[in-house]
PDB file of C-alpha atoms and ligand atoms in Angstrom:
ATOM      1  CA  UNK A  18     -37.903  -7.281  69.414  1.00  0.00           C
ATOM      2  CA  UNK A  19     -41.328  -8.532  68.463  1.00  0.00           C
ATOM      3  CA  UNK A  20     -42.541 -12.017  69.141  1.00  0.00           C
ATOM      4  CA  UNK A  21     -44.764 -13.773  66.657  1.00  0.00           C
ATOM      5  CA  UNK A  22     -46.548 -17.078  66.822  1.00  0.00           C
ATOM      6  CA  UNK A  23     -48.996 -18.777  64.527  1.00  0.00           C
ATOM      7  CA  UNK A  24     -52.007 -20.503  66.010  1.00  0.00           C
ATOM      8  CA  UNK A  25     -55.225 -22.140  64.859  1.00  0.00           C
ATOM      9  CA  UNK A  26     -58.684 -20.533  64.987  1.00  0.00           C
ATOM     10  CA  UNK A  27     -59.624 -22.095  68.288  1.00  0.00           C
ATOM     11  CA  UNK A  28     -56.625 -20.536  69.970  1.00  0.00           C
ATOM     12  CA  UNK A  29     -57.154 -17.205  68.299  1.00  0.00           C
ATOM     13  CA  UNK A  30     -60.548 -16.993  69.958  1.00  0.00           C
ATOM     14  CA  UNK A  31     -58.953 -17.838  73.325  1.00  0.00           C
ATOM     15  CA  UNK A  32     -56.428 -15.068  72.895  1.00  0.00           C
ATOM     16  CA  UNK A  33     -59.129 -12.552  71.848  1.00  0.00           C
ATOM     17  CA  UNK A  34     -61.204 -13.420  74.894  1.00  0.00           C
ATOM     18  CA  UNK A  35     -58.178 -13.025  77.151  1.00  0.00           C
ATOM     19  CA  UNK A  36     -57.337  -9.505  75.957  1.00  0.00           C
ATOM     20  CA  UNK A  37     -60.944  -8.391  75.284  1.00  0.00           C
ATOM     21  CA  UNK A  38     -60.900  -5.663  77.989  1.00  0.00           C
ATOM     22  CA  UNK A  39     -57.926  -4.005  76.328  1.00  0.00           C
ATOM     23  CA  UNK A  40     -59.306  -4.077  72.817  1.00  0.00           C
ATOM     24  CA  UNK A  41     -58.551  -1.032  70.674  1.00  0.00           C
ATOM     25  CA  UNK A  42     -59.591   0.205  67.248  1.00  0.00           C
ATOM     26  CA  UNK A  43     -58.349  -1.951  64.353  1.00  0.00           C
ATOM     27  CA  UNK A  44     -55.296  -0.205  62.827  1.00  0.00           C
ATOM     28  CA  UNK A  45     -55.399  -2.026  59.469  1.00  0.00           C
ATOM     29  CA  UNK A  46     -57.502  -4.187  57.187  1.00  0.00           C
ATOM     30  CA  UNK A  47     -55.035  -7.076  57.586  1.00  0.00           C
ATOM     31  CA  UNK A  48     -55.652  -7.152  61.291  1.00  0.00           C
ATOM     32  CA  UNK A  49     -58.366  -9.150  62.989  1.00  0.00           C
ATOM     33  CA  UNK A  50     -57.886  -7.918  66.590  1.00  0.00           C
ATOM     34  CA  UNK A  51     -55.731  -5.379  68.331  1.00  0.00           C
ATOM     35  CA  UNK A  52     -55.339  -4.827  72.075  1.00  0.00           C
ATOM     36  CA  UNK A  53     -52.956  -2.779  74.138  1.00  0.00           C
ATOM     37  CA  UNK A  54     -52.094  -2.792  77.865  1.00  0.00           C
ATOM     38  CA  UNK A  55     -49.449  -0.670  79.516  1.00  0.00           C
ATOM     39  CA  UNK A  56     -46.827  -3.345  78.940  1.00  0.00           C
ATOM     40  CA  UNK A  57     -47.792  -5.150  75.768  1.00  0.00           C
ATOM     41  CA  UNK A  58     -49.536  -4.688  72.396  1.00  0.00           C
ATOM     42  CA  UNK A  59     -51.179  -7.755  70.904  1.00  0.00           C
ATOM     43  CA  UNK A  60     -51.933  -7.845  67.198  1.00  0.00           C
ATOM     44  CA  UNK A  61     -53.788 -10.751  65.663  1.00  0.00           C
ATOM     45  CA  UNK A  62     -53.531 -10.852  61.894  1.00  0.00           C
ATOM     46  CA  UNK A  63     -56.113 -12.393  59.582  1.00  0.00           C
ATOM     47  CA  UNK A  64     -53.334 -14.752  58.514  1.00  0.00           C
ATOM     48  CA  UNK A  65     -53.428 -16.408  61.961  1.00  0.00           C
ATOM     49  CA  UNK A  66     -50.222 -14.771  63.195  1.00  0.00           C
ATOM     50  CA  UNK A  67     -50.214 -13.220  66.679  1.00  0.00           C
ATOM     51  CA  UNK A  68     -47.637 -10.584  67.409  1.00  0.00           C
ATOM     52  CA  UNK A  69     -46.557  -9.369  70.865  1.00  0.00           C
ATOM     53  CA  UNK A  70     -44.721  -6.009  71.156  1.00  0.00           C
ATOM     54  CA  UNK A  71     -43.523  -3.928  74.050  1.00  0.00           C
ATOM     55  CA  UNK A  72     -41.839  -4.336  77.396  1.00  0.00           C
ATOM     56  CA  UNK A  73     -43.717  -7.570  78.330  1.00  0.00           C
ATOM     57  CA  UNK A  74     -43.759  -9.043  74.838  1.00  0.00           C
ATOM     58  CA  UNK A  75     -41.450 -11.889  75.703  1.00  0.00           C
ATOM     59  CA  UNK A  76     -43.356 -12.732  78.899  1.00  0.00           C
ATOM     60  CA  UNK A  77     -46.748 -12.803  77.175  1.00  0.00           C
ATOM     61  CA  UNK A  78     -45.374 -14.785  74.299  1.00  0.00           C
ATOM     62  CA  UNK A  79     -43.821 -17.357  76.630  1.00  0.00           C
ATOM     63  CA  UNK A  80     -47.111 -17.568  78.533  1.00  0.00           C
ATOM     64  CA  UNK A  81     -49.030 -18.526  75.381  1.00  0.00           C
ATOM     65  CA  UNK A  82     -46.342 -20.880  74.197  1.00  0.00           C
ATOM     66  CA  UNK A  83     -46.492 -22.686  77.572  1.00  0.00           C
ATOM     67  CA  UNK A  84     -50.264 -22.857  77.385  1.00  0.00           C
ATOM     68  CA  UNK A  85     -50.244 -24.149  73.812  1.00  0.00           C
ATOM     69  CA  UNK A  86     -47.656 -26.765  74.713  1.00  0.00           C
ATOM     70  CA  UNK A  87     -49.764 -27.885  77.678  1.00  0.00           C
ATOM     71  CA  UNK A  88     -52.759 -28.438  75.423  1.00  0.00           C
ATOM     72  CA  UNK A  89     -50.491 -30.444  73.148  1.00  0.00           C
ATOM     73  CA  UNK A  90     -51.101 -28.178  70.252  1.00  0.00           C
ATOM     74  CA  UNK A  91     -47.488 -27.681  69.520  1.00  0.00           C
ATOM     75  CA  UNK A  92     -47.965 -28.984  66.009  1.00  0.00           C
ATOM     76  CA  UNK A  93     -50.065 -25.952  65.216  1.00  0.00           C
ATOM     77  CA  UNK A  94     -47.543 -23.346  66.330  1.00  0.00           C
ATOM     78  CA  UNK A  95     -44.795 -22.046  64.332  1.00  0.00           C
ATOM     79  CA  UNK A  96     -42.700 -19.243  65.762  1.00  0.00           C
ATOM     80  CA  UNK A  97     -41.073 -16.840  63.408  1.00  0.00           C
ATOM     81  CA  UNK A  98     -39.408 -13.484  63.303  1.00  0.00           C
ATOM     82  CA  UNK A  99     -41.441 -10.466  62.400  1.00  0.00           C
ATOM     83  CA  UNK A 100     -40.525  -9.573  58.818  1.00  0.00           C
ATOM     84  CA  UNK A 101     -41.852  -6.022  59.102  1.00  0.00           C
ATOM     85  CA  UNK A 102     -40.017  -5.326  62.390  1.00  0.00           C
ATOM     86  CA  UNK A 103     -39.565  -1.567  62.678  1.00  0.00           C
ATOM     87  CA  UNK A 104     -35.792  -1.132  62.475  1.00  0.00           C
ATOM     88  CA  UNK A 105     -32.944   0.307  60.437  1.00  0.00           C
ATOM     89  CA  UNK A 106     -31.730  -2.166  57.800  1.00  0.00           C
ATOM     90  CA  UNK A 107     -28.292  -1.793  56.308  1.00  0.00           C
ATOM     91  CA  UNK A 108     -26.869  -3.494  53.184  1.00  0.00           C
ATOM     92  CA  UNK A 109     -24.342  -2.929  50.440  1.00  0.00           C
ATOM     93  CA  UNK A 110     -23.932  -3.716  46.797  1.00  0.00           C
ATOM     94  CA  UNK A 111     -21.277  -3.526  44.056  1.00  0.00           C
ATOM     95  CA  UNK A 112     -18.720  -5.716  45.793  1.00  0.00           C
ATOM     96  CA  UNK A 113     -18.943  -8.375  43.140  1.00  0.00           C
ATOM     97  CA  UNK A 114     -19.203  -6.004  40.169  1.00  0.00           C
ATOM     98  CA  UNK A 115     -16.038  -5.108  38.319  1.00  0.00           C
ATOM     99  CA  UNK A 116     -17.337  -1.754  37.104  1.00  0.00           C
ATOM    100  CA  UNK A 117     -18.957   0.861  39.251  1.00  0.00           C
ATOM    101  CA  UNK A 118     -18.790   1.962  42.875  1.00  0.00           C
ATOM    102  CA  UNK A 119     -19.595   0.215  46.108  1.00  0.00           C
ATOM    103  CA  UNK A 120     -22.857   1.509  47.487  1.00  0.00           C
ATOM    104  CA  UNK A 121     -24.082   1.163  51.081  1.00  0.00           C
ATOM    105  CA  UNK A 122     -27.613   2.039  52.172  1.00  0.00           C
ATOM    106  CA  UNK A 123     -29.119   2.229  55.647  1.00  0.00           C
ATOM    107  CA  UNK A 124     -32.902   2.563  55.661  1.00  0.00           C
ATOM    108  CA  UNK A 125     -35.443   2.974  58.469  1.00  0.00           C
ATOM    109  CA  UNK A 126     -38.746   1.111  58.281  1.00  0.00           C
ATOM    110  CA  UNK A 127     -41.304   3.083  60.274  1.00  0.00           C
ATOM    111  CA  UNK A 128     -44.405   1.297  61.568  1.00  0.00           C
ATOM    112  CA  UNK A 129     -46.839   3.581  59.702  1.00  0.00           C
ATOM    113  CA  UNK A 130     -45.759   2.437  56.248  1.00  0.00           C
ATOM    114  CA  UNK A 131     -46.060  -1.291  56.785  1.00  0.00           C
ATOM    115  CA  UNK A 132     -49.387  -1.786  54.980  1.00  0.00           C
ATOM    116  CA  UNK A 133     -48.132   0.175  52.003  1.00  0.00           C
ATOM    117  CA  UNK A 134     -44.925  -1.890  51.886  1.00  0.00           C
ATOM    118  CA  UNK A 135     -46.831  -5.179  51.962  1.00  0.00           C
ATOM    119  CA  UNK A 136     -48.622  -4.033  48.822  1.00  0.00           C
ATOM    120  CA  UNK A 137     -45.400  -2.964  47.105  1.00  0.00           C
ATOM    121  CA  UNK A 138     -43.990  -6.468  47.443  1.00  0.00           C
ATOM    122  CA  UNK A 139     -40.702  -5.793  49.158  1.00  0.00           C
ATOM    123  CA  UNK A 140     -38.140  -8.518  48.528  1.00  0.00           C
ATOM    124  CA  UNK A 141     -34.434  -9.077  48.512  1.00  0.00           C
ATOM    125  CA  UNK A 142     -33.043  -7.071  45.596  1.00  0.00           C
ATOM    126  CA  UNK A 143     -31.133 -10.131  44.345  1.00  0.00           C
ATOM    127  CA  UNK A 144     -34.427 -11.837  43.508  1.00  0.00           C
ATOM    128  CA  UNK A 145     -35.809  -8.789  41.607  1.00  0.00           C
ATOM    129  CA  UNK A 146     -35.151  -7.796  37.992  1.00  0.00           C
ATOM    130  CA  UNK A 147     -33.332  -4.495  37.399  1.00  0.00           C
ATOM    131  CA  UNK A 148     -36.507  -2.861  36.184  1.00  0.00           C
ATOM    132  CA  UNK A 149     -38.441  -4.043  39.264  1.00  0.00           C
ATOM    133  CA  UNK A 150     -35.648  -2.713  41.541  1.00  0.00           C
ATOM    134  CA  UNK A 151     -35.991   0.652  39.842  1.00  0.00           C
ATOM    135  CA  UNK A 152     -39.767   0.689  40.047  1.00  0.00           C
ATOM    136  CA  UNK A 153     -39.888  -0.219  43.769  1.00  0.00           C
ATOM    137  CA  UNK A 154     -36.976   2.031  44.700  1.00  0.00           C
ATOM    138  CA  UNK A 155     -38.656   5.048  43.191  1.00  0.00           C
ATOM    139  CA  UNK A 156     -41.672   4.472  45.439  1.00  0.00           C
ATOM    140  CA  UNK A 157     -39.532   3.843  48.511  1.00  0.00           C
ATOM    141  CA  UNK A 158     -37.125   6.776  48.220  1.00  0.00           C
ATOM    142  CA  UNK A 159     -39.642   9.552  48.944  1.00  0.00           C
ATOM    143  CA  UNK A 160     -41.147   7.895  52.021  1.00  0.00           C
ATOM    144  CA  UNK A 161     -38.330   5.931  53.640  1.00  0.00           C
ATOM    145  CA  UNK A 162     -35.733   7.796  55.750  1.00  0.00           C
ATOM    146  CA  UNK A 163     -32.445   6.510  54.367  1.00  0.00           C
ATOM    147  CA  UNK A 164     -28.826   7.345  53.649  1.00  0.00           C
ATOM    148  CA  UNK A 165     -26.703   6.213  50.745  1.00  0.00           C
ATOM    149  CA  UNK A 166     -22.905   6.173  50.918  1.00  0.00           C
ATOM    150  CA  UNK A 167     -20.971   5.754  47.662  1.00  0.00           C
ATOM    151  CA  UNK A 168     -17.346   4.696  47.400  1.00  0.00           C
ATOM    152  CA  UNK A 169     -16.193   5.699  43.901  1.00  0.00           C
ATOM    153  CA  UNK A 170     -13.746   3.481  42.042  1.00  0.00           C
ATOM    154  CA  UNK A 171     -10.699   5.774  42.243  1.00  0.00           C
ATOM    155  CA  UNK A 172     -11.049   6.042  45.997  1.00  0.00           C
ATOM    156  CA  UNK A 173     -11.614   2.285  46.343  1.00  0.00           C
ATOM    157  CA  UNK A 174      -8.448   1.644  44.289  1.00  0.00           C
ATOM    158  CA  UNK A 175      -6.445   4.084  46.410  1.00  0.00           C
ATOM    159  CA  UNK A 176      -7.565   2.394  49.602  1.00  0.00           C
ATOM    160  CA  UNK A 177      -6.788  -1.071  48.245  1.00  0.00           C
ATOM    161  CA  UNK A 178      -3.286   0.189  47.256  1.00  0.00           C
ATOM    162  CA  UNK A 179      -2.828   1.444  50.819  1.00  0.00           C
ATOM    163  CA  UNK A 180      -3.564  -2.031  52.077  1.00  0.00           C
ATOM    164  CA  UNK A 181      -7.105  -1.372  53.286  1.00  0.00           C
ATOM    165  CA  UNK A 182      -9.277  -4.349  53.879  1.00  0.00           C
ATOM    166  CA  UNK A 183     -12.565  -4.154  51.932  1.00  0.00           C
ATOM    167  CA  UNK A 184     -14.528  -5.153  55.016  1.00  0.00           C
ATOM    168  CA  UNK A 185     -12.999  -2.237  56.892  1.00  0.00           C
ATOM    169  CA  UNK A 186     -14.194   0.170  54.175  1.00  0.00           C
ATOM    170  CA  UNK A 187     -17.656  -1.387  54.443  1.00  0.00           C
ATOM    171  CA  UNK A 188     -17.764  -1.137  58.228  1.00  0.00           C
ATOM    172  CA  UNK A 189     -17.027   2.606  58.040  1.00  0.00           C
ATOM    173  CA  UNK A 190     -19.588   3.140  55.286  1.00  0.00           C
ATOM    174  CA  UNK A 191     -22.316   1.256  57.199  1.00  0.00           C
ATOM    175  CA  UNK A 192     -21.555   3.098  60.440  1.00  0.00           C
ATOM    176  CA  UNK A 193     -21.746   6.472  58.694  1.00  0.00           C
ATOM    177  CA  UNK A 194     -24.964   5.626  56.828  1.00  0.00           C
ATOM    178  CA  UNK A 195     -26.555   4.470  60.136  1.00  0.00           C
ATOM    179  CA  UNK A 196     -25.674   7.708  61.893  1.00  0.00           C
ATOM    180  CA  UNK A 197     -27.092   9.733  58.987  1.00  0.00           C
ATOM    181  CA  UNK A 198     -30.426   7.953  59.351  1.00  0.00           C
ATOM    182  CA  UNK A 199     -30.446   8.331  63.160  1.00  0.00           C
ATOM    183  CA  UNK A 200     -29.961  12.053  62.677  1.00  0.00           C
ATOM    184  CA  UNK A 201     -32.977  12.188  60.325  1.00  0.00           C
ATOM    185  CA  UNK A 202     -35.415  10.190  62.428  1.00  0.00           C
ATOM    186  CA  UNK A 203     -34.225  11.405  65.833  1.00  0.00           C
ATOM    187  CA  UNK A 204     -34.690   7.909  67.266  1.00  0.00           C
ATOM    188  CA  UNK A 205     -32.172   5.122  68.000  1.00  0.00           C
ATOM    189  CA  UNK A 206     -33.834   1.898  66.849  1.00  0.00           C
ATOM    190  CA  UNK A 207     -32.128  -1.471  66.483  1.00  0.00           C
ATOM    191  CA  UNK A 208     -30.019  -1.882  63.324  1.00  0.00           C
ATOM    192  CA  UNK A 209     -30.177  -5.112  61.364  1.00  0.00           C
ATOM    193  CA  UNK A 210     -27.020  -5.428  59.327  1.00  0.00           C
ATOM    194  CA  UNK A 211     -26.652  -7.913  56.515  1.00  0.00           C
ATOM    195  CA  UNK A 212     -23.540  -9.633  57.827  1.00  0.00           C
ATOM    196  CA  UNK A 213     -20.401  -9.227  55.707  1.00  0.00           C
ATOM    197  CA  UNK A 214     -18.000  -9.838  58.582  1.00  0.00           C
ATOM    198  CA  UNK A 215     -18.549 -11.036  62.143  1.00  0.00           C
ATOM    199  CA  UNK A 216     -19.484  -8.725  64.994  1.00  0.00           C
ATOM    200  CA  UNK A 217     -16.009  -8.780  66.594  1.00  0.00           C
ATOM    201  CA  UNK A 218     -14.258  -7.757  63.387  1.00  0.00           C
ATOM    202  CA  UNK A 219     -16.892  -5.119  62.505  1.00  0.00           C
ATOM    203  CA  UNK A 220     -16.310  -3.241  65.751  1.00  0.00           C
ATOM    204  CA  UNK A 221     -12.544  -3.740  65.497  1.00  0.00           C
ATOM    205  CA  UNK A 222     -12.590  -2.096  62.051  1.00  0.00           C
ATOM    206  CA  UNK A 223     -14.325   0.875  63.602  1.00  0.00           C
ATOM    207  CA  UNK A 224     -11.781   1.285  66.429  1.00  0.00           C
ATOM    208  CA  UNK A 225     -10.263   4.388  64.817  1.00  0.00           C
ATOM    209  CA  UNK A 226     -13.669   6.201  64.827  1.00  0.00           C
ATOM    210  CA  UNK A 227     -15.137   8.216  67.705  1.00  0.00           C
ATOM    211  CA  UNK A 228     -18.746   7.625  66.947  1.00  0.00           C
ATOM    212  CA  UNK A 229     -19.753   4.013  66.763  1.00  0.00           C
ATOM    213  CA  UNK A 230     -23.373   2.845  66.663  1.00  0.00           C
ATOM    214  CA  UNK A 231     -23.549  -0.295  68.775  1.00  0.00           C
ATOM    215  CA  UNK A 232     -27.199  -1.370  68.726  1.00  0.00           C
ATOM    216  CA  UNK A 233     -26.516  -3.641  65.780  1.00  0.00           C
ATOM    217  CA  UNK A 234     -27.683  -7.200  65.114  1.00  0.00           C
ATOM    218  CA  UNK A 235     -25.625  -9.112  62.547  1.00  0.00           C
ATOM    219  CA  UNK A 236     -27.490 -11.615  60.419  1.00  0.00           C
ATOM    220  CA  UNK A 237     -26.615 -13.546  57.330  1.00  0.00           C
ATOM    221  CA  UNK A 238     -29.122 -13.327  54.468  1.00  0.00           C
ATOM    222  CA  UNK A 239     -30.804 -10.533  56.471  1.00  0.00           C
ATOM    223  CA  UNK A 240     -32.377  -9.073  53.330  1.00  0.00           C
ATOM    224  CA  UNK A 241     -34.677 -12.062  53.156  1.00  0.00           C
ATOM    225  CA  UNK A 242     -35.473 -12.007  56.904  1.00  0.00           C
ATOM    226  CA  UNK A 243     -36.279  -8.323  57.498  1.00  0.00           C
ATOM    227  CA  UNK A 244     -38.110  -5.843  55.261  1.00  0.00           C
ATOM    228  CA  UNK A 245     -35.905  -2.996  56.524  1.00  0.00           C
ATOM    229  CA  UNK A 246     -32.813  -4.741  55.093  1.00  0.00           C
ATOM    230  CA  UNK A 247     -34.658  -5.649  51.879  1.00  0.00           C
ATOM    231  CA  UNK A 248     -35.534  -1.968  51.466  1.00  0.00           C
ATOM    232  CA  UNK A 249     -31.882  -0.945  52.030  1.00  0.00           C
ATOM    233  CA  UNK A 250     -30.777  -3.562  49.480  1.00  0.00           C
ATOM    234  CA  UNK A 251     -33.257  -2.299  46.878  1.00  0.00           C
ATOM    235  CA  UNK A 252     -32.279   1.336  47.267  1.00  0.00           C
ATOM    236  CA  UNK A 253     -28.540   0.518  47.240  1.00  0.00           C
ATOM    237  CA  UNK A 254     -28.972  -1.600  44.098  1.00  0.00           C
ATOM    238  CA  UNK A 255     -31.012   1.088  42.381  1.00  0.00           C
ATOM    239  CA  UNK A 256     -28.337   3.706  43.070  1.00  0.00           C
ATOM    240  CA  UNK A 257     -25.639   1.321  41.846  1.00  0.00           C
ATOM    241  CA  UNK A 258     -27.499   0.547  38.597  1.00  0.00           C
ATOM    242  CA  UNK A 259     -27.895   4.303  37.996  1.00  0.00           C
ATOM    243  CA  UNK A 260     -24.163   4.774  38.446  1.00  0.00           C
ATOM    244  CA  UNK A 261     -23.514   2.007  35.924  1.00  0.00           C
ATOM    245  CA  UNK A 262     -25.795   3.809  33.455  1.00  0.00           C
ATOM    246  CA  UNK A 263     -23.958   7.089  34.130  1.00  0.00           C
ATOM    247  CA  UNK A 264     -20.594   5.404  33.448  1.00  0.00           C
ATOM    248  CA  UNK A 265     -21.960   3.942  30.215  1.00  0.00           C
ATOM    249  CA  UNK A 266     -23.027   7.397  28.988  1.00  0.00           C
ATOM    250  CA  UNK A 267     -19.859   9.172  30.159  1.00  0.00           C
ATOM    251  CA  UNK A 268     -17.389   6.667  28.668  1.00  0.00           C
ATOM    252  CA  UNK A 269     -19.238   5.498  25.570  1.00  0.00           C
ATOM    253  CA  UNK A 270     -18.304   1.922  26.485  1.00  0.00           C
ATOM    254  CA  UNK A 271     -20.850  -0.731  27.101  1.00  0.00           C
ATOM    255  CA  UNK A 272     -20.304  -0.692  30.865  1.00  0.00           C
ATOM    256  CA  UNK A 273     -22.368  -3.388  32.566  1.00  0.00           C
ATOM    257  CA  UNK A 274     -22.839  -4.959  35.999  1.00  0.00           C
ATOM    258  CA  UNK A 275     -21.337  -8.199  37.244  1.00  0.00           C
ATOM    259  CA  UNK A 276     -17.974  -9.825  36.429  1.00  0.00           C
ATOM    260  CA  UNK A 277     -19.040 -12.047  33.583  1.00  0.00           C
ATOM    261  CA  UNK A 278     -17.647 -12.795  30.103  1.00  0.00           C
ATOM    262  CA  UNK A 279     -19.479  -9.794  28.664  1.00  0.00           C
ATOM    263  CA  UNK A 280     -17.743  -7.583  31.259  1.00  0.00           C
ATOM    264  CA  UNK A 281     -14.383  -9.095  30.203  1.00  0.00           C
ATOM    265  CA  UNK A 282     -15.006  -8.228  26.578  1.00  0.00           C
ATOM    266  CA  UNK A 283     -15.718  -4.576  27.390  1.00  0.00           C
ATOM    267  CA  UNK A 284     -12.749  -4.453  29.758  1.00  0.00           C
ATOM    268  CA  UNK A 285     -10.475  -5.901  27.001  1.00  0.00           C
ATOM    269  CA  UNK A 286     -11.423  -3.055  24.692  1.00  0.00           C
ATOM    270  CA  UNK A 287     -10.873  -0.448  27.370  1.00  0.00           C
ATOM    271  CA  UNK A 288      -7.453  -1.856  28.273  1.00  0.00           C
ATOM    272  CA  UNK A 289      -6.409  -1.680  24.590  1.00  0.00           C
ATOM    273  CA  UNK A 290      -7.688   1.846  24.065  1.00  0.00           C
ATOM    274  CA  UNK A 291      -7.239   3.668  27.341  1.00  0.00           C
ATOM    275  CA  UNK A 292      -4.579   4.360  29.956  1.00  0.00           C
ATOM    276  CA  UNK A 293      -4.382   3.046  33.492  1.00  0.00           C
ATOM    277  CA  UNK A 294      -5.844   6.179  35.002  1.00  0.00           C
ATOM    278  CA  UNK A 295      -9.004   5.860  32.919  1.00  0.00           C
ATOM    279  CA  UNK A 296      -9.574   2.316  34.171  1.00  0.00           C
ATOM    280  CA  UNK A 297      -8.830   3.404  37.738  1.00  0.00           C
ATOM    281  CA  UNK A 298     -11.883   5.719  37.594  1.00  0.00           C
ATOM    282  CA  UNK A 299     -14.402   3.124  36.509  1.00  0.00           C
ATOM    283  CA  UNK A 300     -13.300  -0.339  37.636  1.00  0.00           C
ATOM    284  CA  UNK A 301     -12.052  -2.229  40.678  1.00  0.00           C
ATOM    285  CA  UNK A 302      -8.425  -2.895  39.887  1.00  0.00           C
ATOM    286  CA  UNK A 303      -7.967  -5.761  42.331  1.00  0.00           C
ATOM    287  CA  UNK A 304     -10.411  -7.988  40.406  1.00  0.00           C
ATOM    288  CA  UNK A 305      -9.027 -11.166  38.780  1.00  0.00           C
ATOM    289  CA  UNK A 306     -10.581 -10.095  35.454  1.00  0.00           C
ATOM    290  CA  UNK A 307      -8.095  -7.262  35.202  1.00  0.00           C
ATOM    291  CA  UNK A 308      -5.063  -9.271  36.269  1.00  0.00           C
ATOM    292  CA  UNK A 309      -5.929 -12.024  33.789  1.00  0.00           C
ATOM    293  CA  UNK A 310      -6.394  -9.655  30.871  1.00  0.00           C
ATOM    294  CA  UNK A 311      -3.255  -7.663  31.550  1.00  0.00           C
ATOM    295  CA  UNK A 312      -1.094 -10.801  31.459  1.00  0.00           C
TER     296      UNK A 312
HETATM  297 MN1  LIG B 410     -25.689  -7.922  51.626  1.00  0.00          MN
END
């Protein structure tokens, strides 16, 4: 994990003086100072944030926190997690949409792309418009090692009929996507998973699998805390929106996302005009919308 603190100018100068002998070439235009010892890398950003990485990161961080507290400058520090932490983020989409599949994406954020990603404006896909999701996803897909797992509607409906829990399906999809990414990058970084169930249940759902990736941190609203998860959420949403477009073209119905009134109207028409099997291929049959309309 990286450790980040925010300090005032006076303290920045102190930290720079302290690590002066280990100073290295500036890796980026956003960075004011960069130093590296055998145990720790210290990056001071122009924004006033100081990041410690490596084996001794926690020790160095604690040292400066203690020093800052001693000088009664606590009011000027604000500790925070490192948004661009190099990790695999994993997220899903489509759970709340009547039409279309469930899509899981795991994506690896490598250090070398961080400057580029800052410029792209990575954010939680829920806060972006569909066209923005598409635009950003198209730039991410060629450079970000990722894996997308799609659960089509007919398979989803079969599993629900068999009594499968949705969270169990998701756990298996995330675990598979994570392993696909690990295979691509040949590294085993920490995974940040946008929490849909607690840790205990997640691993219990995976009990019937041989290969389980365990270096996973579960966080709620993770897509707003880590860029890696935001990236996964954007790619997943992009793939989902494309699938919705495909369904629209293939069926000639005005298939749309969500579970709103507009969705109900389309569904009503489909129920009147098509048989059960048709609906099974394009919608999630356990949604209340369907039960309501059938009654
Ligand atoms: Mn999520």
